[in-house]
Amino acid sequence: MSRSRTVGPLAGVVGALVVVEATSGVIQGFYTPLLTDVARNLDIHDSDINWFEAAQLLLSAIVVPLLARLGDMIGHRKVLIGSLIVTAAASWGIAFAPSFWLFTLVWAIQGFYVVWLPMNVSIIHARARKHPNTAELTSKGAGLIVVALEAGAIGGALVAGQLGGLLPLWMTLSVPAVLVTIALFVVIFKVEDPGTRAGGKIDSSGTVLLSLALLAITGGLALARVNGFTPFVWGVILAGGALLWWFVEVEKRKDDPVIDMHLISRPTLWPVILTSALFGVSVLGAQGPLSTFAGTNPDEVGYGLGLASAERSYLIGAYVLSLLIGAALYARISRIFQPRPVLIAAAGLVGAGYLLLVPFHGGVLIVASLMIVAGLGSGALVAALPATAAAAAPPHQTGVATGLTNTTKTLGGAFASAIFALALASGVDSETTTAASLSGYQTVWAICGVTAIIAVGALLTVPKVAFTSADPDAEGLGEGSDALALEAIGPDVVVSETQRRPRPPEAPAPQSPDIAQEDER
């Protein structure tokens, strides 16, 4: 089959969404080499950097399921544009925020960018369904935006490291804001509304309960930063846990829940959702500690790598490049083996990389090597988890299914970031040093490694033919339900629809003009 047939019909929209995901990658990679400089500029302790991530991931965990549901209801393009506007405003705020608390606020609001990937995948899928070769079109489109995301993260880290030593900090921090603003206009002018709608309504009560639960748990951890784990702090955390249990019980009875508990309970979906949460601990929660450890001067405290911002950018860039390689290798290796054992091996690599960092962290080469090991596994999981979760979802819930992996991943990262902040602050005298403690860094790496090993155990419970179209029953499909299976995830996602029985006819979605076919690129 010619390349023009497999890529041409979606070339315009995918090209625009590549800009969006590349910008998302820049956001994820750009700031990390600069975190030590940000801490010095705001006159805060290195451990306080983790509260930026905790706040952003907490907000993301709240808004992603809400926006994913809203995207299915009112249109994924509208939600994408709205989230771009909010992210652009927050990105400009980051460049000029003068204080720790204001910086934390705008950093948190920037977390709206997390919804871009599920919205982009849903837009591509909706457009591809208008063509006979839906699977190939979605495969190529999804693969291109994943590559763009990883490439943006690598480029962002490297550029930030170089600019950090040349420009004032506010000017360097303005670069992501400029790129988000450009991406906003690209979507407005280049992405048409595919016209797909699922109907339904927003679960306001569920959203409020989830927000209160997450705020209580994270707020309790934040209070522990100031006063330690007092009875009051434990009470706040337990109240958050009780609210979270209440949220789950309420959602089970809702027709249009903000998080579909019945969808999560499918036999092949719950291990993926749990893996996403555990994976979020390392892929989202551990990047700040890695950057600050690399910037810590060993001549002053006896540990750390003592790297400048440019050198830290190379370390971060090597890690992110390993993510991209891991995603590409997963797509190819899973054609030879079943996706399930490859996913298990990927989680095992993450665990091994972080656990080995606990005793071996004395030089740049060993730290970089172990981070690359963890990155190879992480890349496979980043590419695979959204689509394997969608394998148990009906076509009209693809936004919700892909959003679930982001929601749980950000939840894992949010709680981990708060816990890591406490661990890194323990055992140091903030009056004499701004460096976090070595025992705190070792605790961070140990937690990342152990959670990855637990994810391996969860994935072992999945049927061997899961994440393929071979056996709908093994994929946990209920009687009369269908699934959108995104197999062999990564740069070559394969999409197939499987059914237990024919579905009732659906009203055709409003048609928009087809995108002009393009020749080979």
Coordinates of C-alpha atoms in Angstrom, one line a residue:
M1 CA 0.0 0.0 0.0
S2 CA 1.4 3.4 -1.0
R3 CA 2.4 5.9 1.7
S4 CA 0.0 8.4 0.2
R5 CA -2.9 6.1 0.9
T6 CA -1.9 5.5 4.5
V7 CA -1.0 9.1 5.4
G8 CA -2.5 11.4 2.9
P9 CA -6.1 11.7 4.1
L10 CA -5.1 12.9 7.5
A11 CA -1.9 14.8 6.6
G12 CA -3.3 18.3 7.3
V13 CA -4.8 17.6 10.7
V14 CA -2.0 15.3 11.8
G15 CA 0.6 18.0 10.8
A16 CA -1.2 20.5 13.0
L17 CA -1.5 18.1 15.9
V18 CA 2.2 17.3 15.6
V19 CA 2.8 21.0 16.4
V20 CA 0.6 20.7 19.5
E21 CA 2.3 17.5 20.8
A22 CA 5.8 18.8 20.0
T23 CA 4.9 21.8 22.2
S24 CA 3.6 19.4 24.9
G25 CA 7.0 17.7 24.8
V26 CA 8.8 21.0 25.1
I27 CA 6.8 21.8 28.2
Q28 CA 7.7 18.4 29.7
G29 CA 11.4 18.7 28.9
F30 CA 12.2 22.4 29.0
Y31 CA 11.9 23.3 32.6
T32 CA 13.7 20.3 34.1
P33 CA 17.3 21.4 33.5
L34 CA 16.4 24.9 34.9
L35 CA 14.8 23.8 38.2
T36 CA 17.9 24.4 40.3
D37 CA 18.1 27.9 38.8
V38 CA 14.4 28.5 39.5
A39 CA 14.9 27.5 43.1
R40 CA 17.8 29.9 43.5
N41 CA 15.8 32.7 41.8
L42 CA 12.8 32.1 44.2
D43 CA 15.1 31.6 47.2
I44 CA 13.6 28.2 48.1
H45 CA 15.0 24.8 49.1
D46 CA 15.6 22.2 46.4
S47 CA 13.0 19.9 48.0
D48 CA 10.3 22.6 47.5
I49 CA 10.6 22.1 43.7
N50 CA 8.5 19.0 44.1
W51 CA 5.6 21.0 45.3
F52 CA 5.4 22.6 41.8
E53 CA 4.9 19.2 40.3
A54 CA 2.5 18.0 43.1
A55 CA 0.3 21.0 42.5
Q56 CA 0.3 20.7 38.7
L57 CA -0.3 17.0 38.8
L58 CA -3.1 17.4 41.3
L59 CA -4.9 19.9 39.1
S60 CA -4.3 17.7 36.1
A61 CA -5.8 14.7 37.8
I62 CA -9.0 16.7 38.5
V63 CA -9.4 18.4 35.1
V64 CA -8.4 15.5 32.7
P65 CA -11.4 13.2 33.4
L66 CA -13.7 16.3 33.3
L67 CA -12.2 17.6 30.0
A68 CA -12.1 14.1 28.5
R69 CA -15.8 13.7 29.1
L70 CA -16.5 17.2 27.9
G71 CA -14.5 16.4 24.7
D72 CA -16.8 13.4 24.0
M73 CA -19.8 15.6 24.6
I74 CA -19.2 19.0 22.9
G75 CA -16.2 18.2 20.6
H76 CA -12.6 17.4 21.1
R77 CA -11.4 20.4 19.1
K78 CA -13.3 22.8 21.3
V79 CA -11.7 21.3 24.5
L80 CA -8.3 21.3 22.8
I81 CA -8.5 25.0 22.0
G82 CA -9.8 25.9 25.5
S83 CA -7.0 24.0 27.2
L84 CA -4.4 25.6 24.9
I85 CA -5.7 29.1 25.9
V86 CA -5.4 28.3 29.6
T87 CA -2.0 26.7 29.2
A88 CA -0.7 29.7 27.2
A89 CA -1.8 32.1 29.9
A90 CA -0.2 30.0 32.6
S91 CA 3.1 29.6 30.7
W92 CA 3.4 33.4 30.4
G93 CA 2.7 33.6 34.1
I94 CA 5.6 31.1 34.9
A95 CA 8.0 33.4 33.0
F96 CA 7.2 36.4 35.3
A97 CA 6.0 35.0 38.6
P98 CA 8.0 36.7 41.4
S99 CA 7.2 34.4 44.4
F100 CA 7.0 30.8 45.4
W101 CA 3.3 30.7 45.9
L102 CA 2.4 32.5 42.7
F103 CA 4.9 30.4 40.7
T104 CA 3.3 27.3 42.2
L105 CA -0.2 28.5 41.2
V106 CA 0.6 29.3 37.6
W107 CA 2.7 26.1 37.3
A108 CA -0.3 24.1 38.5
I109 CA -2.6 25.8 35.9
Q110 CA -0.2 24.9 33.2
G111 CA -1.1 21.3 33.8
F112 CA -4.1 21.7 31.5
Y113 CA -1.7 20.6 28.7
V114 CA -2.0 17.0 29.9
V115 CA -5.4 16.7 28.1
W116 CA -3.9 17.4 24.7
L117 CA -2.8 13.9 24.0
P118 CA -6.2 12.2 24.6
M119 CA -7.9 15.0 22.6
N120 CA -5.5 14.7 19.7
V121 CA -5.9 10.9 19.5
S122 CA -9.6 11.2 19.6
I123 CA -9.6 13.9 16.8
I124 CA -7.4 11.6 14.6
H125 CA -9.6 8.6 15.2
A126 CA -12.8 10.6 14.4
R127 CA -11.3 11.8 11.1
A128 CA -9.9 8.4 10.2
R129 CA -13.3 6.7 10.6
K130 CA -14.5 8.5 7.5
H131 CA -12.0 6.4 5.4
P132 CA -11.9 2.7 4.6
N133 CA -8.4 2.2 5.9
T134 CA -9.2 3.5 9.4
A135 CA -6.7 1.3 11.2
E136 CA -3.7 2.4 9.2
L137 CA -4.6 6.1 9.2
T138 CA -5.0 6.1 13.0
S139 CA -1.9 4.1 13.4
K140 CA 0.3 6.5 11.5
G141 CA -1.3 9.6 12.9
A142 CA -1.0 8.5 16.5
G143 CA 2.5 7.3 15.9
L144 CA 3.6 10.7 14.5
I145 CA 2.2 12.7 17.4
V146 CA 3.9 10.4 19.9
V147 CA 7.2 10.8 18.1
A148 CA 6.7 14.6 18.0
L149 CA 6.0 14.7 21.8
E150 CA 9.2 12.8 22.6
A151 CA 11.3 14.9 20.1
G152 CA 9.9 18.0 21.6
A153 CA 10.9 16.9 25.1
I154 CA 14.5 16.2 23.9
G155 CA 14.8 19.4 22.0
G156 CA 13.2 21.4 24.9
A157 CA 15.7 20.0 27.5
L158 CA 18.7 20.7 25.3
V159 CA 17.6 24.2 24.3
A160 CA 16.8 25.1 27.9
G161 CA 20.2 24.0 29.1
Q162 CA 21.9 26.2 26.5
L163 CA 19.7 29.2 27.0
G164 CA 19.9 29.0 30.8
G165 CA 23.5 30.1 30.7
L166 CA 23.0 32.8 28.1
L167 CA 19.8 34.7 28.8
P168 CA 18.0 36.0 31.9
L169 CA 15.9 33.4 33.5
W170 CA 12.6 35.2 32.7
M171 CA 13.5 35.3 29.0
T172 CA 14.4 31.6 28.9
L173 CA 11.2 30.7 30.7
S174 CA 9.2 32.7 28.0
V175 CA 10.2 30.2 25.2
P176 CA 7.5 27.6 26.1
A177 CA 4.9 30.4 26.4
V178 CA 5.7 31.5 22.8
L179 CA 5.4 28.0 21.5
V180 CA 2.1 27.3 23.2
T181 CA 0.7 30.5 21.7
I182 CA 1.8 29.4 18.2
A183 CA 0.2 26.0 18.7
L184 CA -3.1 27.7 19.7
F185 CA -3.3 29.5 16.4
V186 CA -2.3 26.4 14.5
V187 CA -5.2 24.5 15.9
I188 CA -7.7 27.4 15.4
F189 CA -6.8 27.7 11.7
K190 CA -5.7 24.2 10.7
V191 CA -7.9 21.7 12.6
E192 CA -11.5 21.3 11.6
D193 CA -14.2 20.0 13.9
P194 CA -14.7 16.3 13.1
G195 CA -18.3 16.5 14.2
T196 CA -18.3 13.5 16.5
R197 CA -20.4 13.9 19.6
A198 CA -21.4 11.3 22.3
G199 CA -24.0 13.4 24.2
G200 CA -24.5 13.0 28.0
K201 CA -23.9 15.4 30.8
I202 CA -21.1 16.5 33.2
D203 CA -21.0 14.7 36.5
S204 CA -20.7 17.7 38.7
S205 CA -21.2 15.9 42.0
G206 CA -18.5 13.4 41.2
T207 CA -16.1 16.1 40.1
V208 CA -16.6 18.0 43.4
L209 CA -16.1 14.8 45.4
L210 CA -12.9 13.9 43.5
S211 CA -11.6 17.4 43.8
L212 CA -12.2 17.6 47.6
A213 CA -10.7 14.1 48.1
L214 CA -7.5 14.9 46.2
L215 CA -7.2 18.4 47.8
A216 CA -7.5 16.9 51.3
I217 CA -4.9 14.2 50.7
T218 CA -2.4 16.5 49.0
G219 CA -3.2 19.3 51.4
G220 CA -2.5 17.0 54.3
L221 CA 0.9 16.1 52.9
A222 CA 1.6 19.9 52.3
L223 CA 0.7 20.6 56.0
A224 CA 3.2 17.8 57.0
R225 CA 5.9 19.8 55.2
V226 CA 5.3 22.6 57.7
N227 CA 4.3 20.9 61.0
G228 CA 5.2 17.2 60.5
F229 CA 2.7 14.4 60.7
T230 CA 0.5 15.6 63.6
P231 CA -2.8 14.0 64.5
F232 CA -4.5 16.9 62.6
V233 CA -2.5 16.2 59.5
W234 CA -3.4 12.5 59.7
G235 CA -7.0 13.5 60.1
V236 CA -7.0 15.6 57.0
I237 CA -5.3 12.8 55.0
L238 CA -7.8 10.1 56.3
A239 CA -10.7 12.5 55.5
G240 CA -9.4 12.6 51.9
G241 CA -9.3 8.9 51.8
A242 CA -12.9 8.6 53.0
L243 CA -14.0 11.2 50.4
L244 CA -12.2 9.1 47.7
W245 CA -14.1 6.0 48.8
W246 CA -17.4 7.9 48.8
F247 CA -16.5 9.2 45.3
V248 CA -16.0 5.6 44.0
E249 CA -19.4 4.5 45.5
V250 CA -21.2 7.4 44.0
E251 CA -19.6 6.9 40.6
K252 CA -20.8 3.3 40.4
R253 CA -24.4 4.5 40.4
K254 CA -24.0 7.3 37.8
D255 CA -25.1 7.0 34.2
D256 CA -22.5 9.6 33.1
P257 CA -19.7 9.4 35.7
V258 CA -16.7 11.6 35.5
I259 CA -14.7 8.3 35.9
D260 CA -16.5 5.2 34.7
M261 CA -15.8 2.6 37.5
H262 CA -17.5 -0.1 35.5
L263 CA -15.1 0.6 32.6
I264 CA -12.2 0.4 34.9
S265 CA -13.3 -2.9 36.4
R266 CA -12.9 -4.8 33.1
P267 CA -10.4 -7.6 33.7
T268 CA -7.8 -6.3 31.2
L269 CA -8.3 -2.6 32.1
W270 CA -7.8 -2.4 35.8
P271 CA -4.2 -3.7 35.7
V272 CA -3.5 -1.1 33.0
I273 CA -5.0 1.6 35.1
L274 CA -3.1 0.5 38.2
T275 CA 0.1 0.4 36.2
S276 CA -0.6 3.9 34.9
A277 CA -0.9 5.1 38.5
L278 CA 2.3 3.3 39.6
F279 CA 4.2 4.4 36.5
G280 CA 3.2 8.0 37.2
V281 CA 5.3 7.8 40.4
S282 CA 8.5 7.6 38.4
V283 CA 7.8 9.2 35.1
L284 CA 6.2 12.3 36.6
G285 CA 7.3 12.5 40.2
A286 CA 11.0 11.7 39.9
Q287 CA 12.2 14.1 37.2
G288 CA 12.6 17.1 39.6
P289 CA 14.7 15.1 42.1
L290 CA 16.9 13.9 39.2
S291 CA 17.5 17.4 38.0
T292 CA 18.3 18.8 41.5
F293 CA 20.6 15.8 42.3
A294 CA 22.5 16.4 39.1
G295 CA 22.9 20.1 40.1
T296 CA 24.0 19.4 43.7
N297 CA 27.7 20.2 44.3
P298 CA 29.5 17.1 45.7
D299 CA 32.3 19.3 47.0
E300 CA 29.9 20.9 49.4
V301 CA 27.7 18.1 50.6
G302 CA 29.5 14.9 49.5
Y303 CA 27.0 13.7 46.9
G304 CA 25.4 14.9 43.7
L305 CA 26.9 15.4 40.2
G306 CA 27.7 19.1 40.3
L307 CA 26.5 19.7 36.7
A308 CA 25.7 23.2 35.3
S309 CA 22.3 23.8 33.5
A310 CA 23.8 23.0 30.0
E311 CA 25.3 19.7 31.3
R312 CA 22.1 18.8 33.1
S313 CA 20.3 19.3 29.8
Y314 CA 22.4 16.6 28.3
L315 CA 21.5 14.1 31.0
I316 CA 17.8 14.9 30.8
G317 CA 18.1 14.8 27.0
A318 CA 19.7 11.3 27.1
Y319 CA 16.9 10.1 29.4
V320 CA 14.1 11.5 27.1
L321 CA 15.9 10.1 24.0
S322 CA 15.8 6.7 25.7
L323 CA 12.0 7.2 26.1
L324 CA 11.6 7.7 22.4
I325 CA 13.8 4.7 21.6
G326 CA 11.8 2.6 24.1
A327 CA 8.5 3.6 22.4
A328 CA 9.9 2.7 18.9
L329 CA 11.3 -0.7 20.1
Y330 CA 8.0 -1.6 21.8
A331 CA 6.1 -1.1 18.6
R332 CA 8.4 -3.5 16.8
I333 CA 9.1 -6.1 19.4
S334 CA 5.4 -6.4 20.1
R335 CA 4.9 -7.6 16.5
I336 CA 7.1 -10.6 17.3
F337 CA 5.9 -11.3 20.9
Q338 CA 2.5 -10.6 22.4
P339 CA 2.1 -7.0 23.8
R340 CA 1.5 -8.3 27.3
P341 CA 5.0 -9.8 28.0
V342 CA 6.7 -6.8 26.4
L343 CA 4.8 -4.5 28.7
I344 CA 5.8 -6.6 31.7
A345 CA 9.5 -6.4 30.6
A346 CA 9.2 -2.6 30.1
A347 CA 7.9 -2.2 33.7
G348 CA 10.8 -4.5 34.9
L349 CA 13.3 -2.2 33.2
V350 CA 11.9 0.8 35.0
G351 CA 12.2 -1.0 38.3
A352 CA 15.7 -2.2 37.7
G353 CA 17.0 1.2 36.6
Y354 CA 15.7 3.0 39.7
L355 CA 16.5 0.3 42.3
L356 CA 20.1 0.2 41.0
L357 CA 20.4 4.0 41.5
V358 CA 20.0 3.5 45.3
P359 CA 23.5 2.1 45.7
F360 CA 25.1 3.3 42.4
H361 CA 24.9 7.1 42.0
G362 CA 28.4 8.3 42.4
G363 CA 29.2 9.4 38.8
V364 CA 27.6 10.9 35.8
L365 CA 28.2 7.9 33.6
I366 CA 26.5 5.4 36.0
V367 CA 23.6 7.7 36.7
A368 CA 23.1 8.4 33.0
S369 CA 23.3 4.6 32.2
L370 CA 20.7 3.6 34.8
M371 CA 18.4 6.5 33.7
I372 CA 18.6 5.2 30.1
V373 CA 17.7 1.7 31.3
A374 CA 14.6 3.1 33.1
G375 CA 13.9 5.4 30.2
L376 CA 13.7 2.5 27.7
G377 CA 11.0 0.9 29.8
S378 CA 9.3 4.2 30.5
G379 CA 9.1 5.0 26.7
A380 CA 7.3 1.7 26.0
L381 CA 4.8 2.4 28.8
V382 CA 4.2 6.0 27.8
A383 CA 3.3 4.9 24.3
A384 CA 1.4 1.8 25.3
L385 CA -0.8 2.6 28.3
P386 CA -3.3 5.0 26.7
A387 CA -4.1 2.7 23.9
T388 CA -4.1 -0.5 25.8
A389 CA -6.6 1.1 28.1
A390 CA -8.8 2.0 25.1
A391 CA -8.9 -1.7 24.1
A392 CA -11.8 -2.2 26.5
A393 CA -13.7 0.9 25.6
P394 CA -16.5 1.4 23.1
P395 CA -15.6 3.8 20.2
H396 CA -17.7 6.7 21.7
Q397 CA -15.7 6.5 25.0
T398 CA -12.2 6.6 23.5
G399 CA -11.7 10.1 25.0
V400 CA -12.6 8.8 28.5
A401 CA -10.5 5.6 28.1
T402 CA -7.4 7.4 27.1
G403 CA -8.0 10.1 29.6
L404 CA -8.2 7.4 32.4
T405 CA -4.5 6.6 31.9
N406 CA -3.6 10.2 32.1
T407 CA -5.8 10.7 35.2
T408 CA -4.3 7.8 37.1
K409 CA -0.8 8.6 36.0
T410 CA -1.1 12.2 37.2
L411 CA -2.6 11.0 40.5
G412 CA 0.4 8.7 41.0
G413 CA 2.7 11.5 40.1
A414 CA 0.9 14.1 42.3
F415 CA 1.0 11.9 45.5
A416 CA 4.6 10.9 44.8
S417 CA 5.8 14.4 44.3
A418 CA 4.3 15.5 47.7
I419 CA 5.9 12.4 49.4
F420 CA 9.2 13.0 47.6
A421 CA 9.2 16.6 48.8
L422 CA 8.9 15.4 52.4
A423 CA 11.6 12.7 51.9
L424 CA 14.1 15.2 50.3
A425 CA 13.6 17.7 53.1
S426 CA 14.2 15.2 55.9
G427 CA 17.6 15.1 57.6
V428 CA 18.9 18.5 56.3
D429 CA 19.4 21.9 57.9
S430 CA 17.7 24.4 55.7
E431 CA 19.6 27.2 57.4
T432 CA 23.0 25.9 56.2
T433 CA 22.2 24.3 52.8
T434 CA 19.7 24.3 50.0
A435 CA 20.6 20.8 49.0
A436 CA 18.2 17.9 49.6
S437 CA 19.4 14.9 51.7
L438 CA 21.1 11.9 50.1
S439 CA 18.8 9.6 52.1
G440 CA 15.9 11.5 50.6
Y441 CA 17.1 10.8 47.1
Q442 CA 17.6 7.2 47.8
T443 CA 14.1 7.0 49.2
V444 CA 12.8 8.5 46.0
W445 CA 14.6 6.0 43.8
A446 CA 13.6 3.1 46.0
I447 CA 9.9 4.1 45.8
C448 CA 10.1 4.4 42.0
G449 CA 11.7 1.0 41.7
V450 CA 9.3 -0.8 44.0
T451 CA 6.2 0.7 42.4
A452 CA 7.4 -0.5 39.0
I453 CA 7.9 -4.0 40.4
I454 CA 4.3 -3.9 41.7
A455 CA 3.2 -2.9 38.2
V456 CA 4.8 -6.0 36.9
G457 CA 2.8 -8.1 39.3
A458 CA -0.4 -6.3 38.2
L459 CA 0.3 -7.0 34.5
L460 CA 0.9 -10.7 35.2
T461 CA -2.8 -11.0 36.0
V462 CA -3.8 -10.0 32.5
P463 CA -4.8 -12.8 30.1
K464 CA -2.0 -13.7 27.7
V465 CA -3.9 -12.7 24.5
A466 CA -4.9 -9.3 26.0
F467 CA -4.3 -6.1 23.9
T468 CA -4.8 -8.1 20.7
S469 CA -7.9 -8.7 18.6
A470 CA -7.6 -12.5 18.9
D471 CA -10.0 -13.0 21.8
P472 CA -12.7 -10.4 22.7
D473 CA -13.6 -12.4 25.8
A474 CA -10.1 -12.3 27.1
E475 CA -10.1 -8.5 26.8
G476 CA -12.8 -8.3 29.4
L477 CA -15.6 -7.2 27.0
G478 CA -19.0 -7.5 28.4
E479 CA -21.9 -9.1 26.5
G480 CA -22.9 -7.0 23.6
S481 CA -20.1 -4.5 24.1
D482 CA -17.4 -3.5 21.7
A483 CA -13.8 -2.3 22.0
L484 CA -11.4 -0.1 20.2
A485 CA -8.2 -2.0 20.4
L486 CA -5.1 0.1 19.9
E487 CA -2.5 -2.7 19.5
A488 CA 1.3 -2.6 19.2
I489 CA 1.4 0.9 20.7
G490 CA 4.0 3.4 19.9
P491 CA 5.1 4.9 16.5
D492 CA 3.0 2.2 14.8
V493 CA -0.3 1.9 16.6
V494 CA -2.7 -0.6 15.1
V495 CA -6.4 0.1 15.7
S496 CA -9.0 -2.6 15.3
E497 CA -12.7 -2.8 16.3
T498 CA -14.0 -6.0 17.7
Q499 CA -17.6 -6.9 18.5
R500 CA -19.5 -9.6 20.3
R501 CA -22.6 -8.9 18.3
P502 CA -23.8 -6.1 15.9
R503 CA -24.5 -2.8 17.6
P504 CA -27.7 -1.0 17.1
P505 CA -27.4 1.5 14.2
E506 CA -26.1 4.9 15.2
A507 CA -27.1 8.2 13.7
P508 CA -24.4 9.4 11.3
A509 CA -22.1 12.1 12.6
P510 CA -22.1 15.5 10.8
Q511 CA -19.7 15.3 8.0
S512 CA -16.9 17.8 7.5
P513 CA -15.0 18.2 4.2
D514 CA -12.3 15.6 3.8
I515 CA -8.8 16.7 4.1
A516 CA -7.0 16.9 0.8
Q517 CA -5.0 13.9 -0.1
E518 CA -1.3 14.5 -0.3
D519 CA 1.4 12.7 -2.3
E520 CA 4.3 10.8 -0.6
R521 CA 6.2 13.0 1.9

